[in-house]
Coordinates of C-alpha atoms in Angstrom, one line a residue:
Chain Q
M1 CA -15.0 -27.3 1.7
A2 CA -16.1 -30.2 3.0
G3 CA -14.0 -32.6 5.0
K4 CA -12.4 -28.9 6.3
A5 CA -14.0 -29.1 9.7
T6 CA -12.2 -31.1 12.4
S7 CA -12.7 -31.4 15.8
T8 CA -10.6 -29.4 17.7
P9 CA -9.4 -26.2 14.7
T10 CA -5.6 -26.6 14.6
T11 CA -2.8 -23.8 13.5
Y12 CA -1.4 -24.6 10.3
S13 CA 1.8 -25.0 10.8
P14 CA 4.1 -27.5 8.9
S15 CA 6.8 -27.1 9.9
P16 CA 8.0 -27.0 13.3
T17 CA 9.2 -22.4 12.9
S18 CA 13.1 -22.3 13.8
H19 CA 14.1 -19.1 15.5
K20 CA 16.8 -18.2 13.4
T21 CA 19.1 -14.8 15.0
K22 CA 18.7 -11.8 12.7
V23 CA 21.9 -10.9 12.0
P24 CA 22.3 -7.4 13.1
I25 CA 22.8 -4.7 10.3
F26 CA 24.2 -2.2 12.5
S27 CA 27.4 -3.3 13.6
D28 CA 28.7 -0.6 15.8
D29 CA 26.5 1.9 18.2
R30 CA 24.0 4.0 15.5
V31 CA 26.1 4.1 13.0
R32 CA 25.1 2.6 9.6
P33 CA 26.2 0.6 6.7
D34 CA 26.9 3.4 5.2
G35 CA 28.0 5.7 7.7
R36 CA 25.2 7.8 8.5
G37 CA 23.8 8.3 11.6
F38 CA 20.0 7.3 12.4
N39 CA 18.4 10.3 11.6
Q40 CA 21.0 11.8 9.1
C41 CA 19.5 11.9 4.9
R42 CA 21.9 11.3 2.5
P43 CA 23.3 13.8 0.6
A44 CA 21.0 15.0 -2.2
F45 CA 22.1 16.7 -5.2
F46 CA 19.5 18.2 -8.0
R47 CA 19.9 20.2 -10.8
T48 CA 17.7 21.1 -13.6
G49 CA 17.1 22.0 -16.9
A50 CA 18.6 18.5 -17.7
V51 CA 17.1 17.2 -20.8
N52 CA 17.4 19.3 -23.3
A53 CA 14.3 18.5 -25.1
A54 CA 11.5 18.6 -22.3
S55 CA 9.4 21.7 -20.8
G56 CA 11.2 20.9 -17.8
S57 CA 13.6 17.8 -16.3
A58 CA 15.6 17.3 -13.1
Y59 CA 17.4 15.0 -12.2
A60 CA 18.3 14.1 -8.5
E61 CA 21.1 12.2 -6.8
F62 CA 20.6 11.2 -3.7
G63 CA 23.7 8.8 -2.5
N64 CA 23.7 5.6 -5.3
T65 CA 19.8 6.8 -6.3
K66 CA 20.2 8.5 -9.1
V67 CA 16.6 9.5 -11.2
I68 CA 15.9 11.9 -13.7
V69 CA 13.0 13.4 -14.8
S70 CA 11.0 14.9 -17.9
V71 CA 8.3 17.4 -17.8
F72 CA 6.0 17.8 -21.2
G73 CA 3.3 20.1 -22.0
P74 CA 0.6 21.4 -21.2
R75 CA -0.3 19.6 -25.1
E76 CA -3.9 19.7 -26.2
S77 CA -5.2 16.3 -24.3
K78 CA -5.8 13.1 -26.3
K79 CA -9.1 13.5 -29.3
A80 CA -10.2 10.9 -27.2
M81 CA -10.4 12.4 -23.9
K82 CA -13.8 14.0 -22.1
Y83 CA -13.9 18.0 -22.2
S84 CA -12.0 19.4 -19.2
D85 CA -12.5 22.1 -17.2
I86 CA -9.2 21.3 -15.2
G87 CA -6.4 20.6 -16.8
R88 CA -4.6 16.6 -16.7
L89 CA -2.0 15.0 -15.1
N90 CA -0.1 12.0 -16.6
C91 CA 2.8 10.7 -14.4
N92 CA 4.8 6.8 -15.5
V93 CA 7.5 5.9 -13.3
S94 CA 9.9 3.1 -15.6
F95 CA 13.0 1.8 -14.2
S96 CA 16.3 1.0 -16.0
T97 CA 17.4 -2.7 -17.1
F98 CA 21.2 -2.0 -14.9
A99 CA 18.7 0.2 -12.0
N100 CA 18.7 -2.5 -10.1
L101 CA 22.2 -5.4 -9.2
V102 CA 19.8 -8.4 -11.2
H103 CA 19.0 -7.5 -14.5
R104 CA 15.4 -7.4 -15.3
E105 CA 13.3 -6.7 -18.6
G106 CA 11.4 -3.2 -17.7
S107 CA 9.2 -4.5 -15.8
D108 CA 5.7 -2.5 -14.9
H109 CA 5.5 -0.1 -11.7
K110 CA 1.7 0.6 -11.9
E111 CA 1.5 1.1 -8.5
Y112 CA 5.0 3.3 -8.5
T113 CA 2.6 5.9 -10.9
T114 CA -0.3 5.7 -9.4
I115 CA 1.3 6.2 -6.5
L116 CA 3.3 9.7 -8.1
H117 CA 0.1 10.3 -9.4
K118 CA -2.0 11.2 -6.6
A119 CA 1.0 12.3 -4.4
L120 CA 2.0 15.6 -7.3
E121 CA -2.2 16.3 -8.0
G122 CA -2.6 18.0 -4.6
A123 CA -0.1 20.2 -5.2
I124 CA -0.7 21.5 -9.5
M125 CA -3.4 24.1 -9.7
L126 CA -4.8 21.8 -11.6
E127 CA -7.8 24.9 -13.1
T128 CA -4.7 27.1 -15.0
F129 CA -4.3 24.8 -17.6
P130 CA -7.2 23.7 -18.9
K131 CA -8.6 21.7 -22.1
T132 CA -4.7 20.1 -21.8
T133 CA -2.5 17.5 -20.3
V134 CA 1.1 18.1 -18.3
D135 CA 2.8 14.7 -19.1
V136 CA 5.8 14.1 -16.2
F137 CA 7.2 10.6 -17.0
A138 CA 10.2 9.4 -14.6
L139 CA 13.1 7.3 -15.3
V140 CA 15.0 5.9 -12.7
L141 CA 18.8 5.3 -13.3
E142 CA 20.3 3.5 -10.5
S143 CA 18.2 2.0 -7.8
G144 CA 19.6 2.9 -4.4
G145 CA 21.1 -0.4 -3.6
S146 CA 24.7 -0.9 -2.0
A147 CA 27.1 -3.4 -2.9
K148 CA 28.7 -2.9 0.5
L149 CA 25.9 -4.3 2.3
P150 CA 26.2 -7.5 4.7
I151 CA 21.9 -8.5 2.3
I152 CA 23.4 -8.9 -1.0
C153 CA 20.7 -10.5 -3.3
F154 CA 22.3 -12.4 -6.2
S155 CA 19.3 -14.0 -7.9
I156 CA 15.7 -13.3 -7.0
S157 CA 13.3 -14.8 -9.3
I158 CA 11.6 -13.8 -11.8
S159 CA 7.3 -14.4 -9.5
D160 CA 8.5 -11.8 -6.9
N161 CA 8.5 -9.3 -8.0
F162 CA 4.7 -8.7 -6.4
V163 CA 7.3 -7.3 -3.4
M164 CA 6.9 -3.0 -2.7
H165 CA 10.0 -2.4 -3.7
V166 CA 12.5 -0.2 -3.0
V167 CA 9.7 3.0 -1.2
G168 CA 13.5 5.3 -1.3
D169 CA 13.8 5.6 -4.9
L170 CA 10.2 6.9 -5.2
S171 CA 10.1 9.4 -2.6
V172 CA 13.7 10.8 -5.1
V173 CA 11.0 10.5 -7.8
I174 CA 8.4 12.0 -6.1
S175 CA 10.8 15.2 -5.0
C176 CA 12.5 15.2 -8.9
A177 CA 9.1 15.1 -10.0
S178 CA 8.0 18.1 -8.4
L179 CA 10.8 19.8 -8.9
A180 CA 11.1 19.8 -12.5
L181 CA 7.6 20.5 -12.6
A182 CA 8.3 24.3 -11.2
D183 CA 11.3 24.3 -14.7
A184 CA 8.8 23.3 -16.4
G185 CA 7.1 26.5 -15.0
I186 CA 3.0 24.6 -14.5
M187 CA 1.3 26.3 -11.8
M188 CA 2.6 25.2 -8.4
Y189 CA 0.7 25.3 -4.3
D190 CA 4.4 25.1 -3.5
L191 CA 6.7 22.3 -4.1
V192 CA 6.2 18.4 -3.4
A193 CA 9.1 16.8 -1.0
S194 CA 9.2 13.3 -0.1
V195 CA 10.8 11.4 3.0
S196 CA 10.7 7.3 3.6
L197 CA 11.5 5.8 6.9
S198 CA 12.0 2.3 8.3
C199 CA 11.7 1.1 11.7
L200 CA 14.2 -2.0 12.5
N201 CA 14.1 -3.0 16.0
K202 CA 12.5 0.0 17.4
N203 CA 15.5 2.4 16.0
L204 CA 13.3 4.4 13.5
V205 CA 16.2 5.0 10.5
I206 CA 15.5 7.7 7.6
D207 CA 16.2 7.7 4.0
P208 CA 16.8 3.8 4.4
I209 CA 18.7 1.9 2.1
L210 CA 17.6 -1.4 0.1
G211 CA 19.4 -4.2 2.5
E212 CA 18.1 -1.6 5.3
E213 CA 14.2 -1.7 3.7
N214 CA 14.6 -5.5 3.7
C215 CA 14.7 -6.3 6.9
E216 CA 12.2 -3.0 7.9
D217 CA 9.7 -3.8 10.4
G218 CA 7.5 -1.2 9.0
G219 CA 8.5 1.4 6.9
L220 CA 6.5 4.8 5.7
M221 CA 6.4 7.6 3.3
I222 CA 5.2 11.0 3.8
T223 CA 5.0 13.5 0.8
C224 CA 3.8 16.6 1.6
L225 CA 3.9 20.5 0.5
P226 CA 6.8 22.0 3.2
S227 CA 5.5 24.9 3.4
R228 CA 1.9 24.4 3.6
Y229 CA 3.0 22.2 6.0
E230 CA 0.0 19.2 4.4
V231 CA 0.9 15.8 3.6
T232 CA -0.4 15.3 0.3
Q233 CA 0.4 11.7 0.6
L234 CA 1.1 8.9 3.0
T235 CA 2.3 5.2 3.0
V236 CA 2.6 3.1 5.9
T237 CA 3.2 -0.4 5.7
G238 CA 4.5 -2.9 9.1
E239 CA 3.6 -2.8 12.8
W240 CA 3.2 0.5 14.1
S241 CA 2.4 1.7 18.1
T242 CA 1.2 5.6 18.0
P243 CA 4.2 6.7 19.8
M244 CA 6.0 4.9 17.1
L245 CA 4.9 6.3 14.2
N246 CA 4.1 9.9 15.5
E247 CA 7.7 10.2 15.6
G248 CA 8.6 8.6 12.3
M249 CA 6.1 11.5 11.1
Q250 CA 7.6 14.0 12.9
L251 CA 10.5 12.9 11.6
C252 CA 9.8 12.9 8.2
L253 CA 8.1 15.8 8.1
D254 CA 11.3 17.9 9.0
A255 CA 13.7 15.6 6.5
C256 CA 10.7 17.1 4.1
A257 CA 11.5 21.0 5.4
E258 CA 15.4 20.7 4.8
L259 CA 15.2 19.0 1.5
A260 CA 12.9 21.8 0.7
K261 CA 15.1 23.7 1.1
I262 CA 17.7 22.0 -1.3
M263 CA 15.6 21.9 -3.5
R264 CA 14.6 25.5 -3.5
S265 CA 17.9 26.6 -3.4
C266 CA 18.7 24.6 -6.2
L267 CA 15.5 26.3 -8.6
V268 CA 17.2 29.7 -7.7
D269 CA 20.6 29.3 -8.5
A270 CA 19.2 27.8 -11.8
A271 CA 17.1 30.9 -12.5
P272 CA 18.4 33.1 -14.8
G273 CA 20.5 36.5 -13.7
S274 CA 21.4 34.7 -10.9
E275 CA 25.3 34.4 -11.8
E276 CA 25.4 37.8 -10.8
Chain Y
M1 CA -19.9 8.6 -10.6
V2 CA -22.6 9.3 -9.1
G3 CA -24.3 12.5 -10.2
L4 CA -25.9 14.8 -7.8
S5 CA -27.2 18.1 -7.2
S6 CA -25.9 20.9 -5.7
G7 CA -29.2 21.1 -3.8
E8 CA -28.5 16.8 -2.8
K9 CA -24.5 17.9 -2.1
Q10 CA -25.1 20.4 0.3
F11 CA -28.0 18.6 2.0
I12 CA -24.7 15.5 2.2
Q13 CA -22.7 17.8 3.1
G14 CA -24.0 19.2 5.7
G15 CA -25.8 16.2 7.6
I16 CA -22.6 15.0 8.0
A17 CA -21.8 18.3 9.5
Q18 CA -24.5 17.4 12.1
D19 CA -23.6 14.2 12.4
L20 CA -26.8 12.8 11.4
R21 CA -26.0 11.1 7.7
C22 CA -28.2 10.6 5.2
D23 CA -29.2 7.5 6.0
G24 CA -30.1 7.9 9.8
R25 CA -26.2 6.5 10.6
K26 CA -23.3 9.0 13.2
R27 CA -20.6 10.3 11.9
L28 CA -18.5 6.5 13.0
T29 CA -21.7 3.9 12.9
Y30 CA -21.3 1.3 9.9
R31 CA -23.7 -0.3 8.4
P32 CA -25.1 -3.6 8.9
I33 CA -22.2 -6.6 8.2
Y34 CA -23.9 -9.7 6.6
V35 CA -21.4 -12.2 5.8
E36 CA -21.3 -15.3 4.6
T37 CA -18.5 -17.5 4.4
G38 CA -17.8 -21.1 1.8
V39 CA -19.7 -19.4 -1.2
I40 CA -16.6 -20.8 -3.7
P41 CA -16.5 -24.4 -3.4
Q42 CA -13.1 -24.4 -5.1
A43 CA -11.1 -22.2 -3.5
N44 CA -9.5 -22.8 -0.2
G45 CA -12.0 -20.9 2.1
S46 CA -14.0 -18.2 1.0
A47 CA -16.3 -15.4 1.9
R48 CA -18.2 -12.7 0.8
I49 CA -19.5 -9.9 3.2
R50 CA -22.5 -7.1 2.0
M51 CA -22.7 -3.7 3.9
G52 CA -25.1 -2.2 2.5
A53 CA -25.2 -1.9 -1.1
T54 CA -21.4 -2.8 -1.4
D55 CA -21.5 -6.5 -1.5
V56 CA -17.3 -8.4 -2.3
I57 CA -16.3 -12.1 -3.0
A58 CA -13.3 -12.8 -1.4
S59 CA -11.4 -16.4 -2.3
V60 CA -8.2 -18.3 -0.6
K61 CA -6.2 -20.5 -3.1
A62 CA -3.5 -23.1 -2.7
E63 CA -0.9 -24.2 -4.2
L64 CA 2.3 -26.1 -4.2
G65 CA 5.5 -23.4 -5.0
K66 CA 8.7 -22.8 -4.5
P67 CA 9.5 -19.8 -2.2
S68 CA 12.1 -17.3 -3.7
S69 CA 16.1 -17.6 -3.4
L70 CA 15.7 -14.6 -0.6
Q71 CA 13.4 -15.5 1.6
P72 CA 14.2 -19.3 1.5
D73 CA 11.8 -19.9 4.5
K74 CA 8.8 -17.7 3.7
G75 CA 6.2 -18.7 1.5
K76 CA 4.1 -16.0 -1.3
V77 CA 0.8 -14.5 -0.4
F78 CA -0.4 -12.9 -3.6
I79 CA -3.8 -10.4 -3.6
H80 CA -5.2 -9.4 -6.7
I81 CA -8.6 -7.7 -6.8
D82 CA -10.9 -7.7 -9.9
C83 CA -14.1 -4.9 -10.1
S84 CA -16.8 -6.6 -12.6
P85 CA -18.1 -4.6 -15.2
T86 CA -21.4 -5.6 -14.3
A87 CA -20.7 -4.0 -10.9
E88 CA -21.2 -0.2 -12.1
P89 CA -19.8 0.8 -16.5
A90 CA -17.5 2.6 -15.0
F91 CA -15.4 -0.5 -14.2
E92 CA -15.2 -1.5 -17.7
G93 CA -12.5 -1.2 -19.5
R94 CA -9.0 1.2 -18.0
G95 CA -11.6 2.7 -15.1
G96 CA -11.8 -0.8 -13.9
E97 CA -7.9 -1.6 -14.0
E98 CA -7.0 1.4 -12.3
L99 CA -9.3 0.9 -9.2
S100 CA -8.5 -3.1 -9.0
A101 CA -4.8 -1.8 -9.1
E102 CA -5.5 0.8 -6.6
L103 CA -7.5 -1.4 -4.3
S104 CA -5.1 -4.5 -4.6
V105 CA -1.8 -2.0 -4.2
A106 CA -3.6 -0.3 -0.7
L107 CA -4.0 -4.2 0.8
Q108 CA -0.8 -5.6 -0.1
C109 CA -0.2 -2.7 1.2
C110 CA -2.5 -2.9 4.6
L111 CA -2.0 -6.8 4.8
L112 CA 1.6 -7.9 3.9
G113 CA 3.5 -5.7 6.6
G114 CA 6.5 -5.5 6.2
K115 CA 9.4 -6.7 4.9
S116 CA 10.5 -8.5 8.0
G117 CA 7.2 -9.9 8.2
A118 CA 6.3 -7.5 11.5
G119 CA 2.5 -6.9 11.2
A120 CA 1.5 -9.2 8.2
A121 CA -2.1 -10.3 8.3
I122 CA -1.0 -14.2 7.9
D123 CA 3.0 -15.8 9.3
L124 CA 4.8 -16.4 5.9
S125 CA 7.0 -19.0 7.8
S126 CA 4.0 -20.7 8.7
L127 CA 4.2 -21.1 5.1
V128 CA 6.6 -22.8 4.6
V129 CA 6.8 -26.8 4.3
V130 CA 10.2 -27.6 3.3
E131 CA 12.9 -24.5 3.1
G132 CA 14.1 -23.3 0.0
K133 CA 12.0 -26.1 -1.6
N134 CA 8.4 -26.2 -0.9
C135 CA 6.1 -23.9 0.2
W136 CA 2.8 -22.8 -0.3
D137 CA 1.9 -19.8 -2.4
L138 CA -0.9 -18.5 -1.2
Y139 CA -3.8 -16.9 -3.8
I140 CA -6.1 -14.2 -2.3
D141 CA -8.6 -12.5 -4.9
G142 CA -11.4 -10.2 -4.3
L143 CA -14.0 -9.6 -7.0
V144 CA -16.7 -6.8 -6.7
V145 CA -19.6 -7.4 -7.0
S146 CA -21.5 -5.0 -5.9
S147 CA -20.6 -1.4 -5.6
D148 CA -22.1 1.4 -3.2
G149 CA -18.6 3.3 -1.3
N150 CA -16.5 1.7 0.7
L151 CA -14.7 -1.3 -1.1
L152 CA -11.3 -1.2 0.8
D153 CA -13.3 -1.9 4.1
A154 CA -15.4 -4.0 3.4
L155 CA -12.6 -6.5 0.8
G156 CA -10.3 -6.2 3.9
A157 CA -13.3 -7.6 6.2
A158 CA -14.1 -10.3 3.8
I159 CA -10.7 -11.3 2.8
K160 CA -10.1 -12.2 6.8
A161 CA -13.7 -14.0 6.2
A162 CA -11.8 -16.0 3.9
L163 CA -8.5 -16.8 5.6
S164 CA -10.9 -18.3 8.6
N165 CA -12.3 -20.6 6.6
T166 CA -9.4 -21.3 5.4
G167 CA -8.7 -25.1 5.5
I168 CA -5.2 -25.9 4.0
P169 CA -4.5 -29.7 3.3
R170 CA -1.3 -31.4 6.2
V171 CA 1.5 -31.8 3.8
Q172 CA 4.2 -35.1 4.8
V173 CA 7.0 -34.8 3.6
T174 CA 7.8 -38.4 2.1
A175 CA 10.8 -38.3 1.1
D176 CA 14.4 -36.6 2.0
A177 CA 15.6 -35.3 -0.2
S178 CA 19.7 -35.0 -1.5
S179 CA 20.6 -31.2 -1.5
D180 CA 19.2 -30.1 -5.2
E181 CA 16.1 -32.7 -5.2
Q182 CA 13.1 -31.4 -4.9
P183 CA 11.6 -33.7 -2.0
E184 CA 7.9 -35.8 -3.0
V185 CA 5.1 -35.1 -0.2
D186 CA 1.9 -36.6 -0.3
I187 CA -0.9 -34.2 -0.2
S188 CA -3.9 -35.1 2.4
D189 CA -7.0 -35.2 1.1
E190 CA -8.8 -35.5 4.1
E191 CA -6.9 -33.5 6.8
F192 CA -6.8 -29.5 6.7
L193 CA -5.8 -27.5 9.1
Q194 CA -7.0 -23.6 9.5
F195 CA -5.2 -20.6 9.6
D196 CA -4.5 -18.9 13.2
T197 CA -6.2 -15.9 11.5
S198 CA -6.3 -13.8 15.5
A199 CA -3.4 -11.1 13.6
V200 CA -5.0 -9.8 10.9
P201 CA -6.4 -6.6 11.1
V202 CA -8.5 -4.6 9.7
I203 CA -9.2 -2.1 8.0
V204 CA -10.7 1.1 8.3
T205 CA -10.7 4.0 5.8
L206 CA -12.2 7.3 6.8
T207 CA -13.0 9.3 4.0
K208 CA -13.2 13.1 5.0
V209 CA -15.6 15.5 3.9
G210 CA -15.9 19.0 4.7
R211 CA -14.0 19.7 8.2
H212 CA -15.1 16.2 9.3
Y213 CA -14.6 12.4 8.8
I214 CA -17.0 9.2 8.4
V215 CA -16.8 6.1 8.7
D216 CA -18.2 3.2 5.9
A217 CA -18.9 5.8 3.6
T218 CA -21.6 5.5 0.1
S219 CA -20.1 6.3 -3.0
E220 CA -22.7 9.8 -2.9
E221 CA -20.8 10.6 0.1
E222 CA -17.6 10.0 -1.4
S223 CA -18.4 12.3 -4.7
Q224 CA -17.8 14.4 -2.4
M225 CA -14.8 13.7 -0.3
S226 CA -11.4 16.0 0.1
S227 CA -9.4 12.7 0.8
A228 CA -9.6 9.5 2.7
V229 CA -7.1 7.6 4.9
S230 CA -7.7 4.2 5.5
I231 CA -6.2 2.9 8.3
S232 CA -5.3 -1.0 9.2
V233 CA -5.4 -1.4 12.9
N234 CA -4.8 -5.3 14.5
R235 CA -6.4 -6.3 17.7
Q236 CA -3.3 -5.4 19.6
G237 CA -4.3 -1.6 18.5
H238 CA -0.8 -1.7 16.2
I239 CA -1.2 0.0 12.8
C240 CA -0.2 -2.2 10.3
G241 CA -0.7 -0.3 7.0
I242 CA -1.8 3.1 6.4
T243 CA -2.8 4.4 2.7
K244 CA -3.7 7.5 1.7
R245 CA -6.1 8.5 -1.3
G246 CA -7.8 12.3 -3.0
G247 CA -5.1 14.6 -3.8
A248 CA -6.0 17.3 -1.7
G249 CA -3.1 17.6 1.5
L250 CA -4.0 17.7 5.0
D251 CA -2.1 18.9 8.4
P252 CA -0.1 16.0 10.1
S253 CA -2.5 16.7 13.1
I254 CA -6.2 15.6 11.3
I255 CA -3.9 12.3 10.9
L256 CA -2.5 11.7 14.6
D257 CA -6.5 12.3 15.1
M258 CA -7.7 10.6 12.2
I259 CA -5.6 7.0 13.2
S260 CA -6.7 7.6 16.8
V261 CA -10.3 7.9 15.3
A262 CA -9.7 4.7 13.6
K263 CA -8.3 1.9 16.2
H264 CA -11.5 3.0 18.1
V265 CA -13.9 2.2 16.1
S266 CA -11.4 -0.6 14.8
E267 CA -11.9 -2.5 17.8
Q268 CA -16.1 -2.2 17.5
L269 CA -15.4 -4.0 13.6
L270 CA -13.2 -6.4 15.2
N271 CA -15.2 -7.9 18.0
K272 CA -18.5 -7.4 15.5
L273 CA -16.7 -9.0 12.7
D274 CA -15.1 -11.8 14.9
S275 CA -18.6 -12.3 16.0
E276 CA -20.2 -12.7 12.3
I277 CA -17.3 -14.7 10.7
A278 CA -17.8 -17.3 13.8
A279 CA -22.1 -17.1 13.0
A280 CA -21.2 -17.4 9.9
E281 CA -18.8 -20.3 10.3
A282 CA -21.4 -22.2 12.2
E283 CA -23.5 -21.7 10.1
V284 CA -21.5 -23.7 7.1
E285 CA -21.0 -27.0 9.8
D286 CA -24.4 -27.3 10.8
D287 CA -24.9 -27.7 6.4
E288 CA -22.1 -30.0 6.0
S289 CA -23.8 -32.6 9.6

């Protein structure tokens, strides 16, 4: 760019940075806005067989987050697809128009779809259904916001949908999807459990809700196969020191193991003959 | 997609196991990096990075916009990556789209930091002109010109170089507007200010082949990977973002090991990249004078 080279390059800062005091999100010591402790997950509820038409389906409720996932197939891959000796996994994540506080037209959630796909494909035995496709469709009925929070979003301009929002919803979607796959009888190495965590002023807060995520310094989402103790998907944003990250990962893995127990008991309850 | 015979596959895997790769590198050695800055005159800043046959261009454009009502004291940064079918026929149509989306999301995750702005490559509050009224929108666009593996690291480096090359016009607020109106601003076409790019992290992708992992994989080596972890590390040695590619599971202890290796490698990469960027910038200034 011509004429740009000034003799002393100054740092770009047109307005003096005002140091505002942040409103602390935690009023009392180690109690979160919804009354949980820092290392406490939201109560999880799962139920399989929510959709009759699907080969398998599951409904999950984590606090205010409500998600429904249906699995169709395995069915014949589309004619246009090339021959494949392993099965294909097709995922889709969508949000209902009333999922957020602000009404939004069903926007594209490609990034969620890719993460869901990557999180699940490592767990499914794709070689057990060659030439066919399994469809996993997830719908977020309600996103994890809570109206009681100090930070309430009134309006969002259209242009800021680039923000990677509500990672917490995604971990619910992933866990719920693996339960739906199990309900459909798709062969898997293990259930997939996913937990997210936020780092707020050097505090690690597990299973964050919308208001907490909005002011986090760092976010972490782990998807793992709890019985095999393997991580299939890992996303970290924000600034982390290594000891902090280690601690965060360990917290998430422990929470995943707990979550898997709940998921497994849901499957056992749904199994025919369990009532006896 | 790379078509390899089983003999070639074995050769690649065996070489990596013995710490001697096909092009003579060790597992944790990068290919030579070539940096050129100021390659696109229409942009506010641009850079081209070449690592072996991988060739990418990043450009930064700044436009005056309106801050979002949720974050009135912050500017906006958009990252978009384009994979041109000229680089590889597989990039045509949906194949390219998927890869573009994956790379864009990974870069956003590695460079934009947390919601509060911690660990971000660019301090978003420095982009504000008048709080709640005017801010700079930075459009960071990457283009894959030629692809031979390790696109994410190359794009991250190109964005870092492009940001060091970026000049934002100085803005003077001429009339202080009352509460509702947009303030009048005067954009200087002579005075340009530069970013503080010391906080921009580098991305190190560790590709796991067999039981070992390598940096800067070529596309042949990438075709043999089971999974890859991309870790962005800044000057302070803090982790600014991690994404994982490939469906295969990894043991948590391996991930922690990868993180410590990435921190070690990133130091060398940062030094190398900074000196290359400085050399490229000096060359641009020589041409101008």
